[in-house]
Amino acid sequence: MKRPVRVGAGEKLVLTANRLLDGTIVWRDRLGRWRPVIGAAEKLDAERVGDVLELAQIRAQEDGVVGVYEVAVRDVDPPEPVTVRERIRAHGPTVHPEFAVETVQ
Amino acid sequence: MSVPVGHYQYDQIDRDFLEARIAEFSEQVARRIDGSLSEDEFKPLRLMNGLYLQLHAYMLRIAIPYGTIDSKQMRMFAHIARHYDRDYGHFTTRQNIQFNWIKLEETPDILRDLATVDMHAIQTSGNCIRNVTSDEFAGAAADELVDPRVHAEILRQWSTLHPEFTFLPRKFKIAISGSPHDRVAARFHDIGILARPGDDGRTVFRIFVGGGLGRTPIIGQEIFDSVPEERLLATLEAIVRVYNAHGRRDNIYKARIKILVQALGIDAYREAVEAELAQMDLEHYRLTPEMVDAIQARFAVPELSAPENAAQELANRQRENPEFDLWVRSNTHPHREAGHIIAVVSLKPAGGIPGDATSAQMDRLADLADEYSFGELRITHLQNIVLGHVRQDRLYDLWSSLKEVDLASANIGLIGDIVACPGLDYCALANARSIPIAQKLGARFGDASLQAEIGALRINISGCINACGHHHAGHIGLLGVDKRGEEFFQITLGGRAENGASIGTILGPALPEDDTVDAIARLVDRYLGIRKDGETFLDTLDRLGDAPFKEAAYETV
Ligand code: HEM
Ligand code: SF4
């Protein structure tokens, strides 16, 4: 779902999507591959995100992903999303600790 | 195959239709995967088949017509949970079930498996007439006038594949009850129907339109007091036609029938419906007694018989075992037939996730339904499960078995019987998580005796203004709001869904999660301190207004 993203001080952007076949949440790495851990995501500056996002959206079908958009993160390793929503996407539902998602590989 | 108790037995037409529909959808899924359909093209198609894309995965919502299933169907849910999901499912306030971890590529297989037990995921999404809901005590309750499920089934057949109503301005929800005690929230639906017996032995219907929750909660208004059975379909057709023709399509937030009814006024809406009826071929829409009886014949009636001393046996057990007694007091409802009782199985264990059940619990419930209730189960609009026809002298054994699988919480209608939507843990539209706060409240008030002491009190929680958790209708309602990316909760008091339907009023500023839990604990304490003998929470609220509760909730320590 697209929402306008504001980038504050000490924040960057990463790209995310869901995998078409199974819905798994994925993050775009430096080589343009979609990876299931946020730790693999390439952190982008606000100026650069537009182009990368456009390219990723064009390639979405080929890459087997759906709903590509950008997420504001704190510039740490692994990146930590700014909003609760994206933190839940990155870490898994808070009500099922057994489904927690790894954030680094 | 014998005819199932409680729901309609599919015929070949139903089965052929399902098969064709699955073949069509499998094709569409394949075309989506190979790229010949874009996501924008595919989305409305998948929604027509109950498939959503949520935060973490695809979600499949399966229709449970009028909330009734048989044990085979319940076992199929367990199978789906085990093989295609993460071993659990979520029963919803619209009497359906949702699976949260579905894979797109496996969806056709799931639908094929479902079809083997006459089930599907149609009419659970999109701007169509949604799966019709009904009274969870239908055909069993002592206070019932008419079993509404036969007419609910007729509405299913009328609405599924109705060519005119596939692209309505917005989703359309119908509920039908046959009891003077409204257990379906009839006045919070697009159309709410209350059935009663007419003088000629056929059924008569009182119809409400334009109710709904969501961002604009509105209580439905009566459009007709006494629609005869033979005119039921014509009348509904005319009501939906007027909406289809005049409902707004320019603004998604103003597209529900409630907005149109408000804009026109109920009298003008009624006139428009009457004008429509006047030019319809009424003979074509006539619901004849023969048609109704033919549908009725495809429902089996349970053969009820109980020993003379069944009630005495139950009373003895209750005297011997206080824990059982507490459960009987909260989790049963009088049955129409002597020696029988309706048992409600709570899916709200203290600290658990409201409405979730594991595959093992589903299998066990199916077995217990076979053993104690003619293989029939109902899903309630408060996210619990009902076994409708239990012999009183066997209730203790049922309860003992439920305890073994952690399904014996004694809290129906009490503060622990919390209704919550999936919220931000799953839902792409949410502002806040509904489940964790439900779990904290459930744990805080988990003790069965404390709950019995507090008495009737409903908490409803929605993660956003769409109100899937019916917070407007909760005695205490909680609405998740987003304050600069953080989760806050707005408290409302005084909502109710039953006969005197009303919408809760906002108590004060929204609070963070833990403060909200504390505020509710103080508010409940205050109620216990100021109530008069025999008063429920709503009684005290009605008598004193919300000032004392506001004071308690926002008291800073
Ligand atoms: C998880 C995915 C879900 C999504 C995306 C979703 C979406 C929505 C939306 C957009 C509305 C507002 C409709 C309007 O006002 O026009 C709504 C209302 C509603 N939903 Fe959901 N919902 C979801 C889950 C549920 C669940 C799990 C339940 C049952 C527990 C449910 C039951 C309802 C009910 C009862 C209403 C309000 C009644 C009305 O239509 O006015 N929904 N939903
Ligand atoms: S109320 Fe909002 S958060 Fe809850 S399920 Fe509905 S849309 Fe999602």
GROMACS .gro file of N, CA and C in nm, chain B residues 317-454:
model
  414
  422ARG      N    1  -2.494  -3.228   3.910
  422ARG     CA    2  -2.354  -3.204   3.873
  422ARG      C    3  -2.313  -3.061   3.909
  423GLN      N    4  -2.403  -2.969   3.884
  423GLN     CA    5  -2.371  -2.829   3.914
  423GLN      C    6  -2.349  -2.809   4.064
  424ARG      N    7  -2.432  -2.878   4.143
  424ARG     CA    8  -2.416  -2.868   4.289
  424ARG      C    9  -2.282  -2.927   4.334
  425GLU      N   10  -2.245  -3.037   4.271
  425GLU     CA   11  -2.121  -3.105   4.312
  425GLU      C   12  -1.994  -3.029   4.272
  426ASN      N   13  -2.003  -2.959   4.162
  426ASN     CA   14  -1.880  -2.901   4.106
  426ASN      C   15  -1.898  -2.752   4.075
  427PRO      N   16  -1.847  -2.666   4.162
  427PRO     CA   17  -1.867  -2.521   4.146
  427PRO      C   18  -1.806  -2.466   4.016
  428GLU      N   19  -1.695  -2.524   3.972
  428GLU     CA   20  -1.631  -2.477   3.850
  428GLU      C   21  -1.722  -2.504   3.729
  429PHE      N   22  -1.779  -2.623   3.729
  429PHE     CA   23  -1.875  -2.657   3.623
  429PHE      C   24  -1.997  -2.567   3.631
  430ASP      N   25  -2.043  -2.544   3.753
  430ASP     CA   26  -2.160  -2.460   3.774
  430ASP      C   27  -2.140  -2.320   3.714
  431LEU      N   28  -2.021  -2.265   3.738
  431LEU     CA   29  -1.990  -2.132   3.685
  431LEU      C   30  -1.996  -2.133   3.532
  432TRP      N   31  -1.941  -2.238   3.473
  432TRP     CA   32  -1.940  -2.249   3.327
  432TRP      C   33  -2.084  -2.260   3.274
  433VAL      N   34  -2.165  -2.343   3.341
  433VAL     CA   35  -2.303  -2.360   3.296
  433VAL      C   36  -2.377  -2.226   3.301
  434ARG      N   37  -2.351  -2.150   3.407
  434ARG     CA   38  -2.421  -2.022   3.420
  434ARG      C   39  -2.387  -1.924   3.309
  435SER      N   40  -2.259  -1.921   3.267
  435SER     CA   41  -2.224  -1.823   3.164
  435SER      C   42  -2.233  -1.881   3.023
  436ASN      N   43  -2.205  -2.009   3.005
  436ASN     CA   44  -2.184  -2.060   2.869
  436ASN      C   45  -2.298  -2.146   2.814
  437THR      N   46  -2.417  -2.135   2.871
  437THR     CA   47  -2.528  -2.212   2.813
  437THR      C   48  -2.649  -2.122   2.792
  438HIS      N   49  -2.740  -2.171   2.712
  438HIS     CA   50  -2.861  -2.096   2.682
  438HIS      C   51  -2.977  -2.197   2.678
  439PRO      N   52  -3.097  -2.157   2.725
  439PRO     CA   53  -3.208  -2.252   2.727
  439PRO      C   54  -3.244  -2.304   2.588
  440HIS      N   55  -3.271  -2.433   2.582
  440HIS     CA   56  -3.311  -2.499   2.457
  440HIS      C   57  -3.463  -2.507   2.452
  441ARG      N   58  -3.516  -2.514   2.332
  441ARG     CA   59  -3.662  -2.522   2.317
  441ARG      C   60  -3.717  -2.654   2.366
  442GLU      N   61  -3.632  -2.757   2.370
  442GLU     CA   62  -3.680  -2.891   2.401
  442GLU      C   63  -3.636  -2.933   2.541
  443ALA      N   64  -3.729  -2.984   2.619
  443ALA     CA   65  -3.695  -3.025   2.756
  443ALA      C   66  -3.579  -3.124   2.754
  444GLY      N   67  -3.495  -3.117   2.857
  444GLY     CA   68  -3.384  -3.211   2.868
  444GLY      C   69  -3.263  -3.174   2.783
  445HIS      N   70  -3.272  -3.062   2.708
  445HIS     CA   71  -3.161  -3.020   2.622
  445HIS      C   72  -3.113  -2.881   2.660
  446ILE      N   73  -2.997  -2.848   2.608
  446ILE     CA   74  -2.939  -2.718   2.641
  446ILE      C   75  -2.844  -2.679   2.527
  447ILE      N   76  -2.825  -2.547   2.511
  447ILE     CA   77  -2.730  -2.498   2.410
  447ILE      C   78  -2.599  -2.466   2.481
  448ALA      N   79  -2.488  -2.520   2.431
  448ALA     CA   80  -2.359  -2.494   2.494
  448ALA      C   81  -2.275  -2.403   2.405
  449VAL      N   82  -2.216  -2.300   2.465
  449VAL     CA   83  -2.129  -2.211   2.391
  449VAL      C   84  -1.985  -2.236   2.434
  450VAL      N   85  -1.902  -2.270   2.336
  450VAL     CA   86  -1.762  -2.297   2.363
  450VAL      C   87  -1.685  -2.168   2.340
  451SER      N   88  -1.620  -2.119   2.444
  451SER     CA   89  -1.550  -1.991   2.433
  451SER      C   90  -1.416  -2.008   2.361
  452LEU      N   91  -1.395  -1.922   2.261
  452LEU     CA   92  -1.262  -1.918   2.196
  452LEU      C   93  -1.181  -1.802   2.253
  453LYS      N   94  -1.205  -1.772   2.381
  453LYS     CA   95  -1.138  -1.659   2.445
  453LYS      C   96  -1.070  -1.703   2.575
  454PRO      N   97  -0.973  -1.793   2.567
  454PRO     CA   98  -0.903  -1.829   2.689
  454PRO      C   99  -0.829  -1.706   2.744
  455ALA      N  100  -0.817  -1.697   2.876
  455ALA     CA  101  -0.751  -1.581   2.936
  455ALA      C  102  -0.613  -1.562   2.875
  456GLY      N  103  -0.589  -1.445   2.819
  456GLY     CA  104  -0.459  -1.416   2.760
  456GLY      C  105  -0.441  -1.470   2.620
  457GLY      N  106  -0.544  -1.536   2.566
  457GLY     CA  107  -0.534  -1.593   2.431
  457GLY      C  108  -0.578  -1.494   2.323
  458ILE      N  109  -0.578  -1.542   2.199
  458ILE     CA  110  -0.616  -1.457   2.086
  458ILE      C  111  -0.763  -1.482   2.054
  459PRO      N  112  -0.849  -1.381   2.071
  459PRO     CA  113  -0.992  -1.403   2.050
  459PRO      C  114  -1.022  -1.461   1.912
  460GLY      N  115  -1.093  -1.571   1.909
  460GLY     CA  116  -1.140  -1.627   1.782
  460GLY      C  117  -1.045  -1.724   1.716
  461ASP      N  118  -0.923  -1.739   1.767
  461ASP     CA  119  -0.830  -1.833   1.705
  461ASP      C  120  -0.854  -1.974   1.757
  462ALA      N  121  -0.838  -2.072   1.669
  462ALA     CA  122  -0.844  -2.212   1.712
  462ALA      C  123  -0.737  -2.289   1.636
  463THR      N  124  -0.672  -2.382   1.703
  463THR     CA  125  -0.570  -2.464   1.638
  463THR      C  126  -0.637  -2.580   1.565
  464SER      N  127  -0.560  -2.647   1.478
  464SER     CA  128  -0.619  -2.759   1.406
  464SER      C  129  -0.660  -2.869   1.503
  465ALA      N  130  -0.583  -2.888   1.610
  465ALA     CA  131  -0.618  -2.992   1.707
  465ALA      C  132  -0.750  -2.957   1.776
  466GLN      N  133  -0.768  -2.830   1.808
  466GLN     CA  134  -0.895  -2.788   1.870
  466GLN      C  135  -1.012  -2.805   1.774
  467MET      N  136  -0.988  -2.771   1.647
  467MET     CA  137  -1.095  -2.787   1.548
  467MET      C  138  -1.135  -2.934   1.534
  468ASP      N  139  -1.036  -3.020   1.527
  468ASP     CA  140  -1.066  -3.163   1.516
  468ASP      C  141  -1.143  -3.211   1.639
  469ARG      N  142  -1.100  -3.165   1.753
  469ARG     CA  143  -1.166  -3.207   1.877
  469ARG      C  144  -1.310  -3.156   1.879
  470LEU      N  145  -1.329  -3.031   1.837
  470LEU     CA  146  -1.464  -2.975   1.834
  470LEU      C  147  -1.553  -3.056   1.739
  471ALA      N  148  -1.495  -3.098   1.627
  471ALA     CA  149  -1.573  -3.179   1.533
  471ALA      C  150  -1.614  -3.311   1.599
  472ASP      N  151  -1.521  -3.373   1.671
  472ASP     CA  152  -1.554  -3.499   1.739
  472ASP      C  153  -1.663  -3.476   1.843
  473LEU      N  154  -1.650  -3.368   1.919
  473LEU     CA  155  -1.748  -3.342   2.023
  473LEU      C  156  -1.885  -3.310   1.963
  474ALA      N  157  -1.884  -3.244   1.847
  474ALA     CA  158  -2.011  -3.217   1.780
  474ALA      C  159  -2.077  -3.348   1.741
  475ASP      N  160  -1.997  -3.443   1.690
  475ASP     CA  161  -2.053  -3.574   1.654
  475ASP      C  162  -2.108  -3.645   1.777
  476GLU      N  163  -2.034  -3.633   1.884
  476GLU     CA  164  -2.071  -3.706   2.004
  476GLU      C  165  -2.191  -3.645   2.076
  477TYR      N  166  -2.200  -3.512   2.076
  477TYR     CA  167  -2.299  -3.447   2.163
  477TYR      C  168  -2.405  -3.365   2.091
  478SER      N  169  -2.385  -3.333   1.963
  478SER     CA  170  -2.478  -3.238   1.902
  478SER      C  171  -2.507  -3.266   1.754
  479PHE      N  172  -2.528  -3.391   1.722
  479PHE     CA  173  -2.570  -3.429   1.587
  479PHE      C  174  -2.473  -3.384   1.479
  480GLY      N  175  -2.346  -3.369   1.515
  480GLY     CA  176  -2.245  -3.331   1.416
  480GLY      C  177  -2.255  -3.187   1.369
  481GLU      N  178  -2.330  -3.105   1.443
  481GLU     CA  179  -2.352  -2.967   1.397
  481GLU      C  180  -2.279  -2.867   1.487
  482LEU      N  181  -2.221  -2.762   1.422
  482LEU     CA  182  -2.154  -2.655   1.498
  482LEU      C  183  -2.196  -2.521   1.440
  483ARG      N  184  -2.198  -2.421   1.526
  483ARG     CA  185  -2.224  -2.286   1.473
  483ARG      C  186  -2.114  -2.192   1.520
  484ILE      N  187  -2.082  -2.096   1.433
  484ILE     CA  188  -1.984  -1.994   1.467
  484ILE      C  189  -2.064  -1.871   1.508
  485THR      N  190  -2.029  -1.808   1.618
  485THR     CA  191  -2.109  -1.694   1.663
  485THR      C  192  -2.050  -1.563   1.612
  486HIS      N  193  -2.132  -1.457   1.611
  486HIS     CA  194  -2.081  -1.328   1.567
  486HIS      C  195  -1.994  -1.265   1.676
  487LEU      N  196  -1.979  -1.336   1.786
  487LEU     CA  197  -1.885  -1.291   1.889
  487LEU      C  198  -1.764  -1.384   1.892
  488GLN      N  199  -1.743  -1.456   1.785
  488GLN     CA  200  -1.621  -1.537   1.765
  488GLN      C  201  -1.611  -1.656   1.859
  489ASN      N  202  -1.723  -1.718   1.892
  489ASN     CA  203  -1.722  -1.841   1.970
  489ASN      C  204  -1.789  -1.952   1.889
  490ILE      N  205  -1.796  -2.072   1.949
  490ILE     CA  206  -1.855  -2.187   1.879
  490ILE      C  207  -1.971  -2.241   1.961
  491VAL      N  208  -2.078  -2.276   1.893
  491VAL     CA  209  -2.195  -2.328   1.963
  491VAL      C  210  -2.221  -2.474   1.927
  492LEU      N  211  -2.247  -2.554   2.029
  492LEU     CA  212  -2.305  -2.687   2.008
  492LEU      C  213  -2.451  -2.673   2.049
  493GLY      N  214  -2.538  -2.688   1.952
  493GLY     CA  215  -2.675  -2.642   1.970
  493GLY      C  216  -2.769  -2.735   2.045
  494HIS      N  217  -2.744  -2.864   2.040
  494HIS     CA  218  -2.845  -2.957   2.092
  494HIS      C  219  -2.783  -3.059   2.186
  495VAL      N  220  -2.740  -3.017   2.301
  495VAL     CA  221  -2.673  -3.108   2.394
  495VAL      C  222  -2.773  -3.157   2.498
  496ARG      N  223  -2.768  -3.287   2.526
  496ARG     CA  224  -2.854  -3.340   2.632
  496ARG      C  225  -2.802  -3.292   2.767
  497GLN      N  226  -2.895  -3.248   2.852
  497GLN     CA  227  -2.853  -3.189   2.979
  497GLN      C  228  -2.774  -3.289   3.065
  498ASP      N  229  -2.813  -3.416   3.059
  498ASP     CA  230  -2.744  -3.513   3.144
  498ASP      C  231  -2.605  -3.546   3.090
  499ARG      N  232  -2.573  -3.496   2.969
  499ARG     CA  233  -2.440  -3.523   2.914
  499ARG      C  234  -2.352  -3.399   2.911
  500LEU      N  235  -2.405  -3.288   2.960
  500LEU     CA  236  -2.332  -3.162   2.952
  500LEU      C  237  -2.201  -3.167   3.033
  501TYR      N  238  -2.206  -3.235   3.146
  501TYR     CA  239  -2.086  -3.243   3.229
  501TYR      C  240  -1.973  -3.315   3.154
  502ASP      N  241  -2.007  -3.421   3.085
  502ASP     CA  242  -1.906  -3.494   3.008
  502ASP      C  243  -1.848  -3.406   2.896
  503LEU      N  244  -1.936  -3.332   2.833
  503LEU     CA  245  -1.889  -3.241   2.727
  503LEU      C  246  -1.790  -3.140   2.786
  504TRP      N  247  -1.831  -3.079   2.896
  504TRP     CA  248  -1.744  -2.979   2.962
  504TRP      C  249  -1.609  -3.041   2.999
  505SER      N  250  -1.610  -3.162   3.052
  505SER     CA  251  -1.484  -3.227   3.091
  505SER      C  252  -1.394  -3.244   2.968
  506SER      N  253  -1.453  -3.283   2.857
  506SER     CA  254  -1.374  -3.298   2.735
  506SER      C  255  -1.320  -3.164   2.686
  507LEU      N  256  -1.401  -3.061   2.697
  507LEU     CA  257  -1.356  -2.928   2.653
  507LEU      C  258  -1.237  -2.881   2.736
  508LYS      N  259  -1.242  -2.912   2.864
  508LYS     CA  260  -1.131  -2.873   2.952
  508LYS      C  261  -0.998  -2.931   2.905
  509GLU      N  262  -1.005  -3.053   2.854
  509GLU     CA  263  -0.881  -3.119   2.810
  509GLU      C  264  -0.812  -3.045   2.696
  510VAL      N  265  -0.889  -2.974   2.615
  510VAL     CA  266  -0.827  -2.901   2.504
  510VAL      C  267  -0.834  -2.750   2.525
  511ASP      N  268  -0.844  -2.711   2.652
  511ASP     CA  269  -0.834  -2.569   2.685
  511ASP      C  270  -0.947  -2.487   2.622
  512LEU      N  271  -1.065  -2.545   2.617
  512LEU     CA  272  -1.177  -2.475   2.555
  512LEU      C  273  -1.294  -2.459   2.653
  513ALA      N  274  -1.263  -2.454   2.781
  513ALA     CA  275  -1.372  -2.448   2.879
  513ALA      C  276  -1.376  -2.316   2.956
  514SER      N  277  -1.328  -2.208   2.896
  514SER     CA  278  -1.335  -2.079   2.966
  514SER      C  279  -1.480  -2.044   2.992
  515ALA      N  280  -1.507  -2.004   3.117
  515ALA     CA  281  -1.645  -1.969   3.156
  515ALA      C  282  -1.660  -1.819   3.146
  516ASN      N  283  -1.681  -1.768   3.026
  516ASN     CA  284  -1.683  -1.620   3.015
  516ASN      C  285  -1.777  -1.565   2.909
  517ILE      N  286  -1.869  -1.646   2.860
  517ILE     CA  287  -1.955  -1.595   2.753
  517ILE      C  288  -2.040  -1.477   2.803
  518GLY      N  289  -2.034  -1.366   2.727
  518GLY     CA  290  -2.110  -1.246   2.764
  518GLY      C  291  -2.044  -1.167   2.876
  519LEU      N  292  -1.930  -1.216   2.925
  519LEU     CA  293  -1.861  -1.148   3.035
  519LEU      C  294  -1.739  -1.073   2.981
  520ILE      N  295  -1.667  -1.010   3.073
  520ILE     CA  296  -1.560  -0.920   3.028
  520ILE      C  297  -1.447  -0.991   2.953
  521GLY      N  298  -1.432  -1.121   2.979
  521GLY     CA  299  -1.326  -1.195   2.909
  521GLY      C  300  -1.364  -1.235   2.767
  522ASP      N  301  -1.489  -1.221   2.733
  522ASP     CA  302  -1.540  -1.262   2.602
  522ASP      C  303  -1.517  -1.148   2.503
  523ILE      N  304  -1.391  -1.114   2.483
  523ILE     CA  305  -1.356  -0.995   2.406
  523ILE      C  306  -1.363  -1.022   2.256
  524VAL      N  307  -1.420  -0.927   2.183
  524VAL     CA  308  -1.421  -0.936   2.037
  524VAL      C  309  -1.310  -0.845   1.986
  525ALA      N  310  -1.225  -0.899   1.900
  525ALA     CA  311  -1.117  -0.816   1.846
  525ALA      C  312  -1.094  -0.852   1.700
  526CYS      N  313  -1.067  -0.751   1.620
  526CYS     CA  314  -1.033  -0.775   1.480
  526CYS      C  315  -0.884  -0.815   1.471
  527PRO      N  316  -0.833  -0.854   1.357
  527PRO     CA  317  -0.693  -0.895   1.349
  527PRO      C  318  -0.594  -0.780   1.377
  528GLY      N  319  -0.635  -0.659   1.346
  528GLY     CA  320  -0.550  -0.544   1.376
  528GLY      C  321  -0.416  -0.546   1.304
  529LEU      N  322  -0.326  -0.463   1.353
  529LEU     CA  323  -0.200  -0.439   1.283
  529LEU      C  324  -0.106  -0.560   1.279
  530ASP      N  325  -0.133  -0.663   1.357
  530ASP     CA  326  -0.049  -0.781   1.344
  530ASP      C  327  -0.068  -0.851   1.210
  531TYR      N  328  -0.183  -0.830   1.149
  531TYR     CA  329  -0.209  -0.894   1.019
  531TYR      C  330  -0.259  -0.798   0.912
  532CYS      N  331  -0.336  -0.699   0.955
  532CYS     CA  332  -0.420  -0.626   0.859
  532CYS      C  333  -0.347  -0.507   0.798
  533ALA      N  334  -0.354  -0.497   0.667
  533ALA     CA  335  -0.284  -0.391   0.595
  533ALA      C  336  -0.348  -0.254   0.618
  534LEU      N  337  -0.470  -0.250   0.670
  534LEU     CA  338  -0.537  -0.122   0.686
  534LEU      C  339  -0.527  -0.066   0.828
  535ALA      N  340  -0.469  -0.143   0.918
  535ALA     CA  341  -0.479  -0.110   1.060
  535ALA      C  342  -0.395   0.010   1.103
  536ASN      N  343  -0.441   0.074   1.211
  536ASN     CA  344  -0.362   0.176   1.279
  536ASN      C  345  -0.290   0.120   1.401
  537ALA      N  346  -0.351   0.021   1.462
  537ALA     CA  347  -0.297  -0.031   1.587
  537ALA      C  348  -0.326  -0.179   1.596
  538ARG      N  349  -0.253  -0.244   1.686
  538ARG     CA  350  -0.275  -0.387   1.707
  538ARG      C  351  -0.394  -0.406   1.800
  539SER      N  352  -0.485  -0.493   1.765
  539SER     CA  353  -0.603  -0.520   1.849
  539SER      C  354  -0.579  -0.638   1.940
  540ILE      N  355  -0.497  -0.733   1.895
  540ILE     CA  356  -0.486  -0.859   1.968
  540ILE      C  357  -0.408  -0.844   2.100
  541PRO      N  358  -0.292  -0.779   2.098
  541PRO     CA  359  -0.217  -0.772   2.225
  541PRO      C  360  -0.297  -0.706   2.338
  542ILE      N  361  -0.371  -0.601   2.307
  542ILE     CA  362  -0.447  -0.534   2.413
  542ILE      C  363  -0.562  -0.625   2.458
  543ALA      N  364  -0.618  -0.700   2.364
  543ALA     CA  365  -0.722  -0.797   2.402
  543ALA      C  366  -0.662  -0.903   2.496
  544GLN      N  367  -0.541  -0.946   2.464
  544GLN     CA  368  -0.476  -1.048   2.547
  544GLN      C  369  -0.448  -0.993   2.687
  545LYS      N  370  -0.404  -0.869   2.694
  545LYS     CA  371  -0.374  -0.811   2.825
  545LYS      C  372  -0.501  -0.796   2.907
  546LEU      N  373  -0.608  -0.749   2.843
  546LEU     CA  374  -0.735  -0.735   2.916
  546LEU      C  375  -0.787  -0.872   2.957
  547GLY      N  376  -0.777  -0.969   2.864
  547GLY     CA  377  -0.826  -1.104   2.893
  547GLY      C  378  -0.752  -1.164   3.012
  548ALA      N  379  -0.622  -1.140   3.018
  548ALA     CA  380  -0.542  -1.194   3.129
  548ALA      C  381  -0.576  -1.120   3.259
  549ARG      N  382  -0.591  -0.990   3.250
  549ARG     CA  383  -0.622  -0.909   3.368
  549ARG      C  384  -0.751  -0.955   3.434
  550PHE      N  385  -0.850  -0.987   3.352
  550PHE     CA  386  -0.981  -1.027   3.406
  550PHE      C  387  -1.006  -1.176   3.386
  551GLY      N  388  -0.898  -1.254   3.382
  551GLY     CA  389  -0.911  -1.395   3.347
  551GLY      C  390  -0.989  -1.479   3.447
  552ASP      N  391  -0.981  -1.443   3.574
  552ASP     CA  392  -1.042  -1.527   3.677
  552ASP      C  393  -1.194  -1.540   3.658
  553ALA      N  394  -1.241  -1.665   3.655
  553ALA     CA  395  -1.383  -1.688   3.624
  553ALA      C  396  -1.475  -1.628   3.730
  554SER      N  397  -1.438  -1.637   3.857
  554SER     CA  398  -1.528  -1.581   3.960
  554SER      C  399  -1.531  -1.429   3.952
  555LEU      N  400  -1.416  -1.369   3.923
  555LEU     CA  401  -1.413  -1.223   3.909
  555LEU      C  402  -1.505  -1.181   3.793
  556GLN      N  403  -1.496  -1.256   3.685
  556GLN     CA  404  -1.580  -1.222   3.569
  556GLN      C  405  -1.728  -1.235   3.601
  557ALA      N  406  -1.761  -1.340   3.675
  557ALA     CA  407  -1.901  -1.360   3.713
  557ALA      C  408  -1.946  -1.245   3.803
  558GLU      N  409  -1.858  -1.200   3.890
  558GLU     CA  410  -1.887  -1.089   3.981
  558GLU      C  411  -1.912  -0.960   3.902
  559ILE      N  412  -1.830  -0.937   3.800
  559ILE     CA  413  -1.846  -0.815   3.719
  559ILE      C  414  -1.976  -0.821   3.638
   0.00000   0.00000   0.00000
